[in-house]
Amino acid sequence: MCRSVDVKQAVLARNDGLAQALREDLARQGAGVVNLLSSPGSGKTELLGRVLARAVERGVPVAALTADLATENDARRLARSGAPVQQVLTDGLCHLEARQVRARLEGWLPPGTAVLFVENVGNLVCPASYDLGETLRIVLMAVTEGEDKPLKYPTAFGSAHLVVVTKTDLSEAAGFDEGAFRANVARVNPGVEIVRTCARTGDGVDTVLDRALAVRDGAPPHRPPLAPHPHDHDHDHDEPYGHSHTHDHSHDHGHGHDRAETGDRASGHPADPHPAATPAS
């Protein structure tokens, strides 16, 4: 048992070191990193697609990595935004690690990228323990998932710089008790901002993008009780942005950016220009 704990701690410590180096490298390039965590089916991909599209409309240079156990479906969906997108297939691994992110970025991340959005594997357990070099960690939850979700997954919600509620157009139908949800979030992460969003209507999309840009530009994010990484900002946090074994497959779905292959199985195939329609979520 002790050996197992020691190995896990060593793995996490190594990941933290790689993540901090990646964070510093990207900061020198002027890029912020947003790590998106949620359960499967939260509507994370649909919302991210809207955020990317809004960034393109506003002339903000953004890019995205999306991770799944299998298929390139999410990369195809996100590529419709017009932003550069790359898929990482984990072949069964339930989370991303900093070394995977760094490997996928080498020779691919377009110069001048302001924000890199990383859509983690749909899972609120393992991904919560791995720093990806992010400057902002967002945990998302749909109104259909239950108000007690923050209490069931305190590590994920307790390490969030920002909490996003999705599918708010279904609140009434789902019987969502927002007051109870907010109280539960406050129990595991006092003071964290909660943003209400709806991918169908666009509500909250600009807010999510603005928060990512603010942190990238130096605004201190909320400091959660369970810091996502041990080097989590040395400056004052009293007023955050307006508030008192892996087997990687790299598949480029970028638009207008050339990419040098990274990894031995990088396909470099562009996204299908006419992908099958995917229902909004």
CSV table of C-alpha atoms in Angstrom, one decimal:
chain,number,residue,atom,x,y,z
A,1,MET,CA,0.0,0.0,0.0
A,2,CYS,CA,2.8,2.4,0.9
A,3,ARG,CA,4.6,1.6,-2.3
A,4,SER,CA,1.5,2.4,-4.3
A,5,VAL,CA,1.1,5.7,-2.6
A,6,ASP,CA,4.8,6.6,-3.1
A,7,VAL,CA,4.6,5.8,-6.8
A,8,LYS,CA,1.4,7.9,-7.2
A,9,GLN,CA,3.0,10.8,-5.4
A,10,ALA,CA,6.1,10.5,-7.6
A,11,VAL,CA,4.0,10.5,-10.7
A,12,LEU,CA,2.1,13.6,-9.6
A,13,ALA,CA,5.3,15.4,-8.5
A,14,ARG,CA,6.9,14.7,-11.9
A,15,ASN,CA,3.7,15.9,-13.7
A,16,ASP,CA,3.7,19.1,-11.5
A,17,GLY,CA,7.2,19.9,-12.6
A,18,LEU,CA,6.5,19.4,-16.2
A,19,ALA,CA,3.3,21.4,-15.9
A,20,GLN,CA,5.0,24.4,-14.3
A,21,ALA,CA,7.7,24.4,-17.0
A,22,LEU,CA,5.0,24.3,-19.7
A,23,ARG,CA,3.1,27.1,-18.0
A,24,GLU,CA,6.2,29.3,-17.9
A,25,ASP,CA,7.1,28.5,-21.6
A,26,LEU,CA,3.6,29.4,-22.8
A,27,ALA,CA,3.5,32.6,-20.6
A,28,ARG,CA,6.7,33.7,-22.4
A,29,GLN,CA,4.9,33.2,-25.7
A,30,GLY,CA,1.9,35.2,-24.4
A,31,ALA,CA,-0.5,32.3,-24.2
A,32,GLY,CA,-2.8,31.3,-21.4
A,33,VAL,CA,-4.1,27.8,-20.9
A,34,VAL,CA,-7.6,26.9,-19.8
A,35,ASN,CA,-8.2,23.4,-18.5
A,36,LEU,CA,-11.9,22.3,-18.9
A,37,LEU,CA,-13.1,19.5,-16.6
A,38,SER,CA,-16.6,17.9,-16.5
A,39,SER,CA,-18.5,14.7,-16.5
A,40,PRO,CA,-19.4,13.1,-19.9
A,41,GLY,CA,-22.5,14.7,-21.4
A,42,SER,CA,-22.2,18.1,-19.6
A,43,GLY,CA,-22.3,20.0,-22.9
A,44,LYS,CA,-18.6,21.0,-22.6
A,45,THR,CA,-17.8,20.4,-26.2
A,46,GLU,CA,-20.8,22.4,-27.5
A,47,LEU,CA,-20.0,25.3,-25.2
A,48,LEU,CA,-16.3,25.3,-26.1
A,49,GLY,CA,-17.2,25.4,-29.7
A,50,ARG,CA,-19.3,28.5,-29.1
A,51,VAL,CA,-16.5,30.1,-27.1
A,52,LEU,CA,-14.0,29.4,-29.9
A,53,ALA,CA,-16.4,30.7,-32.6
A,54,ARG,CA,-16.9,33.9,-30.5
A,55,ALA,CA,-13.2,34.4,-30.2
A,56,VAL,CA,-12.8,34.1,-33.9
A,57,GLU,CA,-15.5,36.6,-34.4
A,58,ARG,CA,-13.8,39.0,-32.0
A,59,GLY,CA,-10.4,38.5,-33.7
A,60,VAL,CA,-8.9,36.8,-30.6
A,61,PRO,CA,-6.3,34.1,-31.6
A,62,VAL,CA,-7.3,30.9,-29.8
A,63,ALA,CA,-6.6,27.2,-30.3
A,64,ALA,CA,-7.9,24.0,-28.7
A,65,LEU,CA,-6.8,20.5,-27.8
A,66,THR,CA,-9.5,18.0,-27.2
A,67,ALA,CA,-9.0,14.6,-25.5
A,68,ASP,CA,-11.1,11.5,-25.8
A,69,LEU,CA,-10.6,7.8,-25.4
A,70,ALA,CA,-11.6,7.2,-29.0
A,71,THR,CA,-13.0,8.9,-32.1
A,72,GLU,CA,-12.2,12.4,-33.5
A,73,ASN,CA,-15.8,13.5,-33.3
A,74,ASP,CA,-15.2,16.4,-30.9
A,75,ALA,CA,-12.3,17.8,-32.9
A,76,ARG,CA,-14.5,17.8,-36.0
A,77,ARG,CA,-17.2,19.6,-34.0
A,78,LEU,CA,-14.8,22.2,-32.6
A,79,ALA,CA,-13.1,22.8,-36.0
A,80,ARG,CA,-16.4,24.3,-37.3
A,81,SER,CA,-15.5,27.3,-35.2
A,82,GLY,CA,-12.7,28.2,-37.5
A,83,ALA,CA,-10.1,28.0,-34.7
A,84,PRO,CA,-7.1,25.6,-34.9
A,85,VAL,CA,-8.0,22.3,-33.2
A,86,GLN,CA,-6.1,19.1,-32.5
A,87,GLN,CA,-7.4,15.8,-31.2
A,88,VAL,CA,-5.6,13.7,-28.6
A,89,LEU,CA,-6.7,10.0,-28.3
A,90,THR,CA,-5.7,8.5,-25.0
A,91,ASP,CA,-6.5,4.8,-25.9
A,92,GLY,CA,-8.3,4.3,-22.6
A,93,LEU,CA,-6.4,6.6,-20.3
A,94,CYS,CA,-9.0,8.5,-18.2
A,95,HIS,CA,-7.1,11.9,-18.1
A,96,LEU,CA,-4.6,14.1,-19.8
A,97,GLU,CA,-1.1,14.7,-18.3
A,98,ALA,CA,1.3,17.6,-18.8
A,99,ARG,CA,3.7,15.7,-20.9
A,100,GLN,CA,1.0,14.8,-23.4
A,101,VAL,CA,-0.1,18.4,-23.8
A,102,ARG,CA,3.5,19.5,-24.3
A,103,ALA,CA,4.1,16.8,-26.9
A,104,ARG,CA,1.0,17.8,-28.8
A,105,LEU,CA,1.9,21.5,-28.9
A,106,GLU,CA,5.4,21.1,-30.2
A,107,GLY,CA,5.5,22.3,-33.8
A,108,TRP,CA,1.7,22.9,-33.8
A,109,LEU,CA,0.6,25.8,-31.6
A,110,PRO,CA,0.2,28.8,-33.9
A,111,PRO,CA,2.4,31.8,-33.0
A,112,GLY,CA,0.5,34.6,-31.3
A,113,THR,CA,-2.1,32.3,-29.7
A,114,ALA,CA,-3.7,34.2,-26.8
A,115,VAL,CA,-5.5,31.3,-25.2
A,116,LEU,CA,-5.2,27.5,-25.6
A,117,PHE,CA,-8.3,25.7,-24.4
A,118,VAL,CA,-7.7,22.1,-23.3
A,119,GLU,CA,-10.9,19.9,-23.2
A,120,ASN,CA,-10.0,17.2,-20.8
A,121,VAL,CA,-11.4,13.7,-20.9
A,122,GLY,CA,-15.0,13.5,-19.6
A,123,ASN,CA,-14.3,12.5,-16.0
A,124,LEU,CA,-14.3,14.4,-12.7
A,125,VAL,CA,-12.0,12.1,-10.8
A,126,CYS,CA,-8.5,11.5,-12.2
A,127,PRO,CA,-8.2,14.8,-14.3
A,128,ALA,CA,-8.7,16.8,-11.1
A,129,SER,CA,-5.3,15.6,-9.8
A,130,TYR,CA,-3.3,16.5,-12.9
A,131,ASP,CA,-2.0,20.0,-13.5
A,132,LEU,CA,-1.7,20.6,-17.3
A,133,GLY,CA,0.1,23.9,-17.1
A,134,GLU,CA,-3.2,25.8,-16.9
A,135,THR,CA,-3.6,29.4,-15.9
A,136,LEU,CA,-7.4,28.8,-15.4
A,137,ARG,CA,-9.2,25.7,-14.4
A,138,ILE,CA,-12.9,25.6,-15.2
A,139,VAL,CA,-15.2,22.9,-13.9
A,140,LEU,CA,-18.5,22.5,-15.7
A,141,MET,CA,-21.7,20.9,-14.7
A,142,ALA,CA,-25.1,20.7,-16.5
A,143,VAL,CA,-28.3,21.5,-14.7
A,144,THR,CA,-29.4,17.9,-15.4
A,145,GLU,CA,-26.6,16.4,-13.3
A,146,GLY,CA,-27.9,17.1,-9.8
A,147,GLU,CA,-27.3,19.9,-7.3
A,148,ASP,CA,-25.1,17.7,-5.1
A,149,LYS,CA,-22.5,17.1,-7.7
A,150,PRO,CA,-19.9,19.4,-6.0
A,151,LEU,CA,-20.2,17.4,-2.8
A,152,LYS,CA,-19.8,14.1,-4.7
A,153,TYR,CA,-16.7,15.4,-6.5
A,154,PRO,CA,-15.1,17.8,-4.0
A,155,THR,CA,-11.6,17.6,-5.4
A,156,ALA,CA,-12.7,18.7,-8.9
A,157,PHE,CA,-14.9,21.5,-7.7
A,158,GLY,CA,-12.6,22.4,-4.8
A,159,SER,CA,-9.7,23.0,-7.3
A,160,ALA,CA,-11.7,25.2,-9.7
A,161,HIS,CA,-10.8,28.8,-10.5
A,162,LEU,CA,-14.2,29.1,-12.1
A,163,VAL,CA,-17.4,27.0,-12.1
A,164,VAL,CA,-19.6,27.0,-15.2
A,165,VAL,CA,-23.2,25.8,-15.2
A,166,THR,CA,-24.4,24.5,-18.6
A,167,LYS,CA,-27.7,23.8,-20.3
A,168,THR,CA,-29.5,26.4,-18.3
A,169,ASP,CA,-32.3,26.4,-20.8
A,170,LEU,CA,-33.3,23.1,-19.2
A,171,SER,CA,-33.3,24.3,-15.6
A,172,GLU,CA,-37.1,24.3,-15.2
A,173,ALA,CA,-37.6,21.0,-17.0
A,174,ALA,CA,-34.9,19.4,-14.9
A,175,GLY,CA,-36.1,20.9,-11.6
A,176,PHE,CA,-32.7,22.4,-11.0
A,177,ASP,CA,-32.4,24.0,-7.6
A,178,GLU,CA,-29.8,26.7,-8.3
A,179,GLY,CA,-29.8,27.9,-4.7
A,180,ALA,CA,-28.9,24.5,-3.4
A,181,PHE,CA,-26.3,24.1,-6.1
A,182,ARG,CA,-24.6,27.4,-5.2
A,183,ALA,CA,-24.7,26.5,-1.5
A,184,ASN,CA,-23.0,23.1,-2.2
A,185,VAL,CA,-20.3,24.8,-4.4
A,186,ALA,CA,-19.6,27.3,-1.5
A,187,ARG,CA,-19.1,24.4,0.9
A,188,VAL,CA,-16.2,23.0,-1.2
A,189,ASN,CA,-14.9,26.2,-2.8
A,190,PRO,CA,-16.0,29.4,-1.0
A,191,GLY,CA,-16.0,32.5,-3.1
A,192,VAL,CA,-15.6,30.9,-6.5
A,193,GLU,CA,-17.5,32.6,-9.3
A,194,ILE,CA,-20.3,30.6,-10.9
A,195,VAL,CA,-21.2,31.5,-14.5
A,196,ARG,CA,-24.5,30.4,-16.0
A,197,THR,CA,-24.3,29.4,-19.7
A,198,CYS,CA,-26.5,28.1,-22.5
A,199,ALA,CA,-24.8,27.0,-25.8
A,200,ARG,CA,-28.1,27.2,-27.6
A,201,THR,CA,-28.7,30.9,-26.9
A,202,GLY,CA,-25.1,32.0,-26.4
A,203,ASP,CA,-25.7,33.1,-22.8
A,204,GLY,CA,-22.5,33.3,-20.8
A,205,VAL,CA,-20.2,32.5,-23.8
A,206,ASP,CA,-18.6,36.0,-23.8
A,207,THR,CA,-18.2,35.8,-20.0
A,208,VAL,CA,-16.2,32.5,-20.2
A,209,LEU,CA,-14.0,34.0,-23.0
A,210,ASP,CA,-13.5,37.2,-21.0
A,211,ARG,CA,-12.5,35.4,-17.9
A,212,ALA,CA,-9.9,33.4,-19.8
A,213,LEU,CA,-8.5,36.5,-21.4
A,214,ALA,CA,-8.4,38.4,-18.1
A,215,VAL,CA,-6.3,35.7,-16.4
A,216,ARG,CA,-4.0,35.5,-19.5
A,217,ASP,CA,-3.5,39.2,-19.2
A,218,GLY,CA,-2.4,39.0,-15.6
A,219,ALA,CA,-5.6,39.3,-13.5
A,220,PRO,CA,-5.3,36.9,-10.6
A,221,PRO,CA,-7.9,34.2,-10.6
A,222,HIS,CA,-9.8,33.0,-7.6
A,223,ARG,CA,-7.7,30.9,-5.3
A,224,PRO,CA,-9.4,27.6,-4.5
A,225,PRO,CA,-8.8,25.7,-1.3
A,226,LEU,CA,-7.4,22.8,-3.3
A,227,ALA,CA,-5.0,24.6,-5.6
A,228,PRO,CA,-4.8,22.9,-9.1
A,229,HIS,CA,-1.0,23.2,-8.9
A,230,PRO,CA,1.5,23.9,-6.2
A,231,HIS,CA,2.9,27.1,-7.9
A,232,ASP,CA,-0.5,28.7,-8.0
A,233,HIS,CA,0.3,32.4,-8.2
A,234,ASP,CA,2.4,34.2,-5.6
A,235,HIS,CA,0.6,37.5,-6.0
A,236,ASP,CA,-2.4,38.8,-4.0
A,237,HIS,CA,-5.8,37.2,-4.7
A,238,ASP,CA,-8.1,39.6,-2.9
A,239,GLU,CA,-9.6,41.0,-6.1
A,240,PRO,CA,-9.7,38.3,-8.9
A,241,TYR,CA,-10.9,39.6,-12.3
A,242,GLY,CA,-13.6,42.0,-11.1
A,243,HIS,CA,-14.5,40.4,-7.8
A,244,SER,CA,-13.8,41.9,-4.1
A,245,HIS,CA,1.5,4.7,-20.4
A,246,THR,CA,-0.2,6.9,-22.6
A,247,HIS,CA,-0.5,6.3,-26.3
A,248,ASP,CA,-1.1,9.6,-28.0
A,249,HIS,CA,-2.5,10.1,-31.5
A,250,SER,CA,-2.2,13.6,-32.8
A,251,HIS,CA,-4.8,14.6,-35.4
A,252,ASP,CA,-4.6,18.2,-36.7
A,253,HIS,CA,-7.9,19.8,-37.4
A,254,GLY,CA,-6.5,23.3,-37.7
A,255,HIS,CA,-7.6,26.0,-40.1
A,256,GLY,CA,-5.0,28.1,-41.8
A,257,HIS,CA,-2.0,26.8,-39.8
A,258,ASP,CA,0.6,24.3,-40.9
A,259,ARG,CA,1.8,21.7,-38.4
A,260,ALA,CA,4.9,19.7,-38.1
A,261,GLU,CA,4.1,16.1,-37.1
A,262,THR,CA,4.7,15.3,-33.5
A,263,GLY,CA,4.7,11.7,-32.3
A,264,ASP,CA,5.0,8.5,-34.3
A,265,ARG,CA,1.4,8.2,-35.3
A,266,ALA,CA,0.4,11.8,-36.1
A,267,SER,CA,-1.9,11.7,-39.0
A,268,GLY,CA,-2.1,15.4,-40.0
A,269,HIS,CA,-5.4,14.8,-41.7
A,270,PRO,CA,-7.6,17.9,-41.8
A,271,ALA,CA,-11.1,17.9,-40.4
A,272,ASP,CA,-13.9,16.6,-42.6
A,273,PRO,CA,-15.3,19.8,-44.2
A,274,HIS,CA,-18.7,18.3,-44.1
A,275,PRO,CA,-19.0,16.3,-40.9
A,276,ALA,CA,-22.1,14.5,-39.9
A,277,ALA,CA,-24.4,16.7,-37.9
A,278,THR,CA,-24.0,16.4,-34.2
A,279,PRO,CA,-26.9,17.3,-31.9
A,280,ALA,CA,-26.2,20.4,-29.7
A,281,SER,CA,-25.7,19.7,-26.1
